[in-house]
Coordinates of C-alpha atoms in Angstrom, one line a residue:
M1 CA -44.3 141.4 67.5
N2 CA -45.9 139.3 70.3
D3 CA -48.0 142.3 71.2
Y4 CA -49.7 142.3 67.8
Q5 CA -52.9 140.4 66.7
I6 CA -52.5 137.3 64.6
N7 CA -53.8 139.2 61.5
T8 CA -50.8 141.6 61.8
K9 CA -48.4 138.7 62.4
C10 CA -49.4 137.0 59.2
V11 CA -48.3 140.1 57.3
Q12 CA -45.4 141.4 59.3
A13 CA -43.8 138.7 61.6
G14 CA -40.5 137.0 60.9
Y15 CA -38.7 139.7 59.0
T16 CA -38.0 143.3 59.7
P17 CA -35.9 145.1 57.0
G18 CA -33.3 147.5 58.0
N19 CA -32.7 150.9 56.4
G20 CA -32.4 150.4 52.6
E21 CA -33.0 146.7 52.7
P22 CA -35.6 144.8 50.7
R23 CA -39.1 145.2 51.9
Q24 CA -40.1 141.7 50.8
I25 CA -38.3 138.8 52.2
P26 CA -35.2 138.2 50.0
I27 CA -34.7 134.9 48.2
I28 CA -31.2 133.8 49.2
Q29 CA -30.8 131.2 46.4
S30 CA -27.3 130.1 47.3
T31 CA -26.0 126.7 48.4
T32 CA -23.2 128.2 50.5
F33 CA -21.9 131.3 52.2
K34 CA -18.5 133.0 52.2
Y35 CA -16.4 134.0 55.2
D36 CA -13.2 135.9 55.6
T37 CA -11.5 133.5 58.0
S38 CA -11.8 129.8 59.0
E39 CA -12.0 130.9 62.6
E40 CA -15.3 132.7 61.8
M41 CA -16.7 129.6 60.1
G42 CA -15.5 127.4 62.9
K43 CA -17.6 129.3 65.4
L44 CA -20.7 128.4 63.3
F45 CA -19.8 124.8 63.4
D46 CA -19.3 124.9 67.1
L47 CA -22.7 126.6 67.6
E48 CA -20.9 129.5 69.2
A49 CA -22.1 132.1 66.7
S50 CA -25.3 132.5 64.6
G51 CA -25.0 132.5 60.8
Y52 CA -25.1 130.3 57.8
F53 CA -22.6 128.0 56.0
Y54 CA -24.6 125.6 53.9
T55 CA -28.3 125.7 52.9
R56 CA -28.8 122.0 53.6
L57 CA -28.9 122.9 57.2
Q58 CA -30.2 126.5 57.3
N59 CA -30.9 129.4 54.9
P60 CA -31.9 133.0 55.8
T61 CA -35.0 133.0 53.6
N62 CA -36.2 129.8 55.4
D63 CA -35.5 131.2 58.8
Y64 CA -37.5 134.4 58.2
V65 CA -40.5 132.3 57.2
A66 CA -40.0 129.8 60.0
A67 CA -39.9 132.7 62.5
K68 CA -43.2 134.0 61.2
I69 CA -44.8 130.6 61.7
A70 CA -43.4 130.4 65.2
A71 CA -44.9 133.8 66.0
L72 CA -48.3 132.7 64.6
E73 CA -48.3 129.5 66.7
G74 CA -46.9 131.2 69.8
G75 CA -43.7 129.1 69.8
T76 CA -40.1 129.9 70.6
A77 CA -38.3 128.3 67.6
A78 CA -39.2 126.7 64.2
M79 CA -37.7 125.1 61.2
L80 CA -38.9 124.5 57.7
T81 CA -38.8 121.1 56.0
S82 CA -39.3 119.8 52.5
S83 CA -42.8 118.5 53.2
G84 CA -45.3 117.9 55.9
Q85 CA -44.3 114.3 56.0
A86 CA -40.7 115.3 56.6
A87 CA -41.9 117.6 59.4
N88 CA -43.8 114.8 61.2
F89 CA -40.9 112.4 60.8
Y90 CA -38.3 114.8 62.1
A91 CA -40.5 115.9 65.0
L92 CA -40.9 112.2 66.1
F93 CA -37.4 110.9 65.2
N94 CA -35.8 113.9 67.0
I95 CA -36.8 112.3 70.3
C96 CA -37.3 108.7 69.4
E97 CA -34.7 106.0 68.5
C98 CA -34.6 102.2 68.1
G99 CA -36.5 100.8 71.1
S100 CA -38.7 103.8 71.6
H101 CA -42.6 103.8 71.6
I102 CA -45.1 106.3 70.4
V103 CA -48.8 106.7 71.4
A104 CA -50.8 108.1 68.5
S105 CA -54.3 108.9 67.6
S106 CA -55.7 106.3 65.1
S107 CA -57.5 109.0 63.3
I108 CA -54.7 110.6 61.3
Y109 CA -53.7 111.1 57.7
G110 CA -53.0 107.8 56.0
G111 CA -49.5 108.7 55.0
T112 CA -48.7 109.6 58.6
F113 CA -50.3 106.4 59.8
N114 CA -48.1 104.4 57.4
L115 CA -45.0 106.5 58.5
I116 CA -45.5 105.5 62.1
S117 CA -46.9 102.0 61.8
V118 CA -44.7 100.7 59.0
T119 CA -41.6 102.8 58.2
M120 CA -40.7 103.8 61.8
A121 CA -41.5 100.3 62.9
K122 CA -38.7 99.1 60.6
M123 CA -36.4 101.4 62.5
G124 CA -37.3 99.7 65.8
I125 CA -39.8 102.3 66.9
S126 CA -43.1 100.8 67.9
A127 CA -46.5 102.5 68.3
T128 CA -49.9 102.0 69.9
F129 CA -52.8 103.7 68.2
V130 CA -55.8 104.9 70.3
S131 CA -59.1 106.2 69.3
P132 CA -59.3 110.0 69.6
D133 CA -62.5 109.3 71.5
C134 CA -60.9 107.0 74.1
S135 CA -61.4 107.6 77.8
E136 CA -58.5 109.0 79.8
E137 CA -58.1 105.5 81.4
E138 CA -57.8 103.9 77.9
L139 CA -55.4 106.6 76.8
N140 CA -53.2 106.2 79.9
A141 CA -53.2 102.4 79.5
A142 CA -51.5 102.8 76.1
F143 CA -48.3 104.2 77.6
R144 CA -45.2 102.1 78.2
D145 CA -41.9 102.7 80.0
N146 CA -40.3 103.4 76.6
T147 CA -43.0 105.8 75.4
R148 CA -41.3 109.0 74.1
A149 CA -44.0 111.0 72.4
V150 CA -47.8 111.4 71.8
F151 CA -49.0 112.3 68.4
G152 CA -52.3 113.5 67.0
E153 CA -54.0 115.9 64.5
T154 CA -56.1 118.9 65.5
I155 CA -58.6 118.0 62.8
A156 CA -57.8 114.6 61.3
N157 CA -57.4 114.2 57.6
P158 CA -59.9 113.0 56.2
A159 CA -62.1 111.7 59.0
L160 CA -62.3 115.3 60.5
T161 CA -62.3 114.0 64.1
V162 CA -61.3 116.7 66.5
L163 CA -58.5 116.0 69.0
D164 CA -59.2 116.8 72.6
I165 CA -55.8 118.5 73.0
E166 CA -56.1 119.1 76.7
K167 CA -56.9 115.4 77.4
F168 CA -54.0 114.2 75.3
A169 CA -51.7 116.8 76.8
R170 CA -52.6 115.8 80.3
A171 CA -51.9 112.1 79.6
A172 CA -48.6 112.9 77.8
H173 CA -47.3 115.2 80.6
S174 CA -48.4 112.8 83.4
H175 CA -46.1 110.2 81.7
G176 CA -43.3 112.7 81.2
V177 CA -43.4 113.0 77.4
P178 CA -44.4 115.8 75.0
L179 CA -47.5 116.0 72.9
I180 CA -46.9 116.6 69.1
V181 CA -49.9 118.0 67.2
D182 CA -50.2 118.4 63.4
N183 CA -52.2 121.6 63.1
T184 CA -52.4 121.7 59.3
F185 CA -56.1 122.0 58.8
P186 CA -57.1 124.7 61.3
T187 CA -53.8 126.6 60.9
P188 CA -52.8 129.0 63.7
V189 CA -55.5 131.4 62.5
N190 CA -58.2 129.1 63.9
C191 CA -56.3 127.0 66.5
R192 CA -53.1 127.3 68.4
P193 CA -52.5 123.9 70.1
I194 CA -49.6 125.2 72.3
E195 CA -52.1 127.4 74.1
W196 CA -54.0 124.2 75.0
G197 CA -51.0 122.2 76.2
A198 CA -49.3 120.9 73.1
D199 CA -45.5 121.0 73.1
I200 CA -44.6 120.6 69.4
V201 CA -46.7 121.7 66.4
T202 CA -46.2 120.5 62.9
H203 CA -47.6 121.6 59.6
S204 CA -47.9 120.6 56.0
T205 CA -47.3 124.1 54.7
T206 CA -48.3 122.8 51.3
K207 CA -51.9 123.2 52.4
Y208 CA -53.7 126.3 53.7
M209 CA -50.4 128.1 54.6
D210 CA -49.3 128.2 50.9
G211 CA -53.0 128.0 49.8
H212 CA -52.4 128.0 46.1
G213 CA -51.0 124.6 45.3
A214 CA -47.7 126.1 44.4
A215 CA -45.0 124.9 46.8
V216 CA -44.6 121.7 48.8
G217 CA -43.3 122.2 52.3
G218 CA -43.5 121.5 56.1
C219 CA -42.7 123.2 59.4
I220 CA -42.0 122.2 63.0
V221 CA -42.7 124.7 65.8
D222 CA -41.4 124.2 69.4
G223 CA -43.6 125.6 72.1
G224 CA -40.5 126.0 74.3
K225 CA -42.2 124.7 77.5
F226 CA -41.3 121.0 77.8
D227 CA -38.6 120.5 80.4
W228 CA -36.3 118.0 78.7
M229 CA -33.8 117.9 81.5
A230 CA -36.5 116.9 84.0
H231 CA -36.8 113.7 81.9
A232 CA -33.2 113.4 80.9
H233 CA -33.1 109.6 81.0
K234 CA -35.8 109.5 78.3
Y235 CA -34.1 112.0 76.0
P236 CA -30.4 111.3 75.9
G237 CA -30.2 112.9 72.4
L238 CA -31.1 116.2 74.0
C239 CA -29.7 115.8 77.5
T240 CA -26.3 114.2 77.0
P241 CA -23.4 115.3 74.8
D242 CA -23.8 114.8 71.1
E243 CA -20.4 113.4 70.1
S244 CA -21.4 113.8 66.4
Y245 CA -21.5 117.6 67.0
H246 CA -18.6 118.6 69.2
G247 CA -20.1 117.1 72.4
V248 CA -22.8 119.8 72.7
T249 CA -25.7 119.1 75.1
Y250 CA -28.6 120.8 73.5
A251 CA -30.9 121.0 76.5
E252 CA -28.1 122.7 78.5
K253 CA -26.8 125.0 75.8
F254 CA -30.2 126.1 74.3
G255 CA -32.6 125.5 77.1
K256 CA -36.3 124.6 76.8
E257 CA -36.8 127.3 74.2
G258 CA -34.3 126.2 71.7
A259 CA -33.0 122.7 72.3
F260 CA -35.5 120.7 70.2
I261 CA -35.1 122.8 67.0
S262 CA -31.3 123.2 67.4
K263 CA -30.9 119.4 67.6
C264 CA -33.3 118.8 64.8
T265 CA -31.3 121.2 62.6
S266 CA -27.8 120.3 63.6
Q267 CA -28.4 116.5 63.6
L268 CA -31.4 115.4 61.5
M269 CA -31.3 118.1 58.8
R270 CA -27.5 117.7 58.6
D271 CA -27.8 113.9 58.1
L272 CA -31.1 113.6 56.2
G273 CA -31.3 116.9 54.4
S274 CA -35.0 117.4 53.9
I275 CA -34.6 121.1 53.6
Q276 CA -37.3 123.4 52.0
S277 CA -35.9 125.3 49.0
P278 CA -35.6 129.1 49.5
Q279 CA -37.8 129.6 46.5
N280 CA -40.6 127.5 48.1
A281 CA -40.1 129.4 51.4
F282 CA -40.6 132.7 49.5
I283 CA -43.8 131.4 47.9
L284 CA -45.0 130.1 51.3
N285 CA -44.6 133.5 52.8
L286 CA -46.8 135.0 50.1
G287 CA -49.5 132.6 51.2
L288 CA -49.0 133.4 54.9
E289 CA -49.5 137.1 54.2
S290 CA -53.1 136.4 53.3
L291 CA -53.8 133.4 55.5
H292 CA -55.9 135.4 57.9
V293 CA -58.1 136.7 55.1
R294 CA -58.5 133.3 53.3
M295 CA -59.3 131.0 56.3
P296 CA -62.7 132.7 57.1
R297 CA -63.8 132.2 53.5
H298 CA -62.7 128.5 53.5
V299 CA -64.7 128.0 56.7
E300 CA -67.8 129.8 55.3
N301 CA -67.8 127.7 52.2
G302 CA -67.2 124.5 54.2
Q303 CA -70.0 125.2 56.5
A304 CA -72.4 125.9 53.6
V305 CA -71.5 122.8 51.7
A306 CA -71.8 120.6 54.8
E307 CA -75.2 122.0 55.6
F308 CA -76.3 121.3 52.0
L309 CA -74.9 117.7 51.9
A310 CA -76.6 116.9 55.2
N311 CA -80.0 117.2 53.6
Q312 CA -79.3 115.2 50.4
P313 CA -80.9 111.7 50.1
Q314 CA -77.8 110.2 48.4
V315 CA -75.7 111.0 51.4
E316 CA -75.4 108.6 54.3
Y317 CA -73.7 111.0 56.6
V318 CA -71.6 114.2 56.7
S319 CA -68.5 114.7 58.8
Y320 CA -67.9 118.4 59.6
P321 CA -67.3 119.6 63.1
G322 CA -69.1 122.9 62.3
L323 CA -72.5 121.0 62.2
P324 CA -74.3 121.1 65.6
S325 CA -75.2 117.4 65.0
N326 CA -71.5 116.4 64.7
P327 CA -70.1 114.5 67.7
Y328 CA -67.1 116.8 67.7
Y329 CA -69.1 120.0 67.6
D330 CA -68.5 120.9 71.2
L331 CA -64.7 120.2 71.0
A332 CA -64.6 122.3 67.8
Q333 CA -66.3 125.2 69.5
K334 CA -63.9 124.9 72.4
Y335 CA -60.6 124.7 70.4
M336 CA -61.7 126.5 67.2
G337 CA -64.3 129.1 68.0
N338 CA -63.9 130.8 64.7
G339 CA -64.3 127.6 62.7
G340 CA -61.9 124.9 61.8
C341 CA -61.3 124.5 58.0
G342 CA -63.0 124.2 54.6
V343 CA -62.6 120.4 54.3
V344 CA -65.8 118.3 54.4
S345 CA -66.0 114.5 54.4
F346 CA -69.2 112.7 53.5
C347 CA -70.2 109.1 52.8
L348 CA -72.4 108.2 49.9
K349 CA -75.0 105.4 50.3
G350 CA -73.8 103.6 47.2
G351 CA -70.2 103.1 48.5
R352 CA -67.2 103.0 46.2
I353 CA -69.3 102.8 43.0
A354 CA -71.4 105.8 44.0
A355 CA -68.3 107.8 44.9
E356 CA -66.7 107.1 41.5
K357 CA -69.8 108.2 39.7
F358 CA -70.1 111.3 41.8
L359 CA -66.5 112.4 41.2
K360 CA -66.8 111.6 37.5
N361 CA -69.7 114.1 37.1
L362 CA -68.1 117.1 39.0
K363 CA -67.6 120.1 36.7
L364 CA -66.2 122.8 39.0
A365 CA -64.5 120.7 41.7
A366 CA -61.4 118.9 40.4
I367 CA -60.3 115.4 41.4
E368 CA -56.9 115.9 43.0
T369 CA -54.6 114.3 45.6
H370 CA -54.6 117.6 47.4
V371 CA -56.5 119.6 49.9
A372 CA -56.7 123.1 51.4
D373 CA -56.3 125.0 48.2
A374 CA -57.8 128.2 46.7
R375 CA -59.5 125.9 44.2
T376 CA -62.1 123.3 45.3
C377 CA -60.9 119.7 44.9
C378 CA -62.3 116.2 45.8
L379 CA -61.1 112.7 46.1
N380 CA -62.1 109.3 47.4
P381 CA -59.4 108.5 50.1
A382 CA -60.0 104.7 50.0
T383 CA -58.7 104.6 46.4
S384 CA -56.1 107.3 46.7
T385 CA -54.4 108.6 49.8
H386 CA -55.4 105.7 52.0
R387 CA -55.3 102.9 49.5
Q388 CA -52.4 101.2 51.3
M389 CA -54.7 100.5 54.3
T390 CA -56.8 97.4 54.8
E391 CA -60.6 97.6 55.0
E392 CA -60.3 97.1 58.8
Q393 CA -57.7 99.9 59.0
L394 CA -59.9 102.2 56.9
L395 CA -62.8 101.7 59.2
T396 CA -60.6 102.3 62.3
A397 CA -59.3 105.5 60.7
G398 CA -62.9 106.6 59.9
V399 CA -62.4 106.3 56.1
P400 CA -65.1 103.9 54.7
A401 CA -65.0 103.0 51.0
G402 CA -67.8 105.5 50.0
L403 CA -66.2 108.4 51.8
V404 CA -65.6 111.5 49.7
R405 CA -63.4 114.4 50.9
I406 CA -64.1 117.8 49.4
S407 CA -61.8 120.7 50.1
C408 CA -63.8 123.9 49.6
G409 CA -61.8 126.6 48.0
L410 CA -62.4 130.3 47.6
E411 CA -65.1 130.2 44.9
D412 CA -68.7 131.4 45.5
K413 CA -70.5 128.9 47.8
N414 CA -73.6 128.9 45.6
D415 CA -71.6 127.7 42.6
L416 CA -70.0 125.0 44.7
I417 CA -73.4 123.8 45.9
A418 CA -74.8 123.8 42.4
D419 CA -71.9 121.6 41.2
L420 CA -72.4 119.1 44.0
K421 CA -76.2 119.0 43.4
Q422 CA -75.8 118.0 39.7
A423 CA -73.1 115.5 40.5
L424 CA -75.3 113.8 43.2
E425 CA -78.3 113.7 40.8
A426 CA -76.1 111.8 38.3
I427 CA -75.5 108.9 40.7

């Protein structure tokens, strides 16, 4: 399947039916699996054989879909989670523990910012946030002896800053740690961070991958290139025997290609259980089959809306990396030559009050705590997804009070622009 183009992988990767088997991925809606002997099941628990014994850890439907996403991203292994937040938490916690430190871009989704700065801090894991625009010297200065991961978003939600993946990868690797990149907005159709040096890629599959607002989910993809054993003292969970799982040393048994996901499944999914349901995985796969067709339309609509908003007197500024005037235009062209996504952020001159009036007068676009859907939706992050952040934190994250995030769906772009025009005139 690696020889095929990504359009073909969207449709075909991950599952190949045998003679007389279902053409569509089957939904294995079962909590458990039957075996003839305890010896056979024992081999599964010892990681000596492949198979399934309990859906909290793994399920065939999930694995088919995870394999497709791994193929799309160019990774070696993947696992589905119950949400994108679970994917980011698992990806970080799989290699961090009490006393560890994370370097993260400050321009990330508010929920992920809170996860790292508040929830993981309560677990004894500290973090230093750096601007995505920082110099290499400033970035390197953020590292400590206990740094275990670097985290960023390809296109940040909702600030729409573009991560310089190669710069962050260079810094991470020079300090002997992996780069984890959330690639939710571009999807692998428009950007594959592993090709630019990222080691682990995460997704909220709830967004463009599903694309229809039908199923919450997440995914972690391992690029299979980071040499854990070369930095064994930093990653004892991967490079020393796991006494909670028969003394297996993941990096030795599964190598660079499989150690990260094997540990994440055998340890974190076993203990925390944030599995994606097989039904949701099936729905996700239906979305993946058309991802390569939908993304160009999202980008086309996003570009048209951004160009329209940039010329409106009520708009203070527009953030969309597809605009030549955008400070991230060159990075977007480098990493996402076919366009990034259909999400546009813009700030209204009247601040929070203007944003509320604008949203109230929309007719086609709906106010939703969602993004990257077939249907266009809007929200004011300062009063919704990012409302837990202080004014100072909002500004640091690029989310002023008057910012509106619009996710352009698959409707006709002329209808979208007409709706925005009348709502702006009502302010």
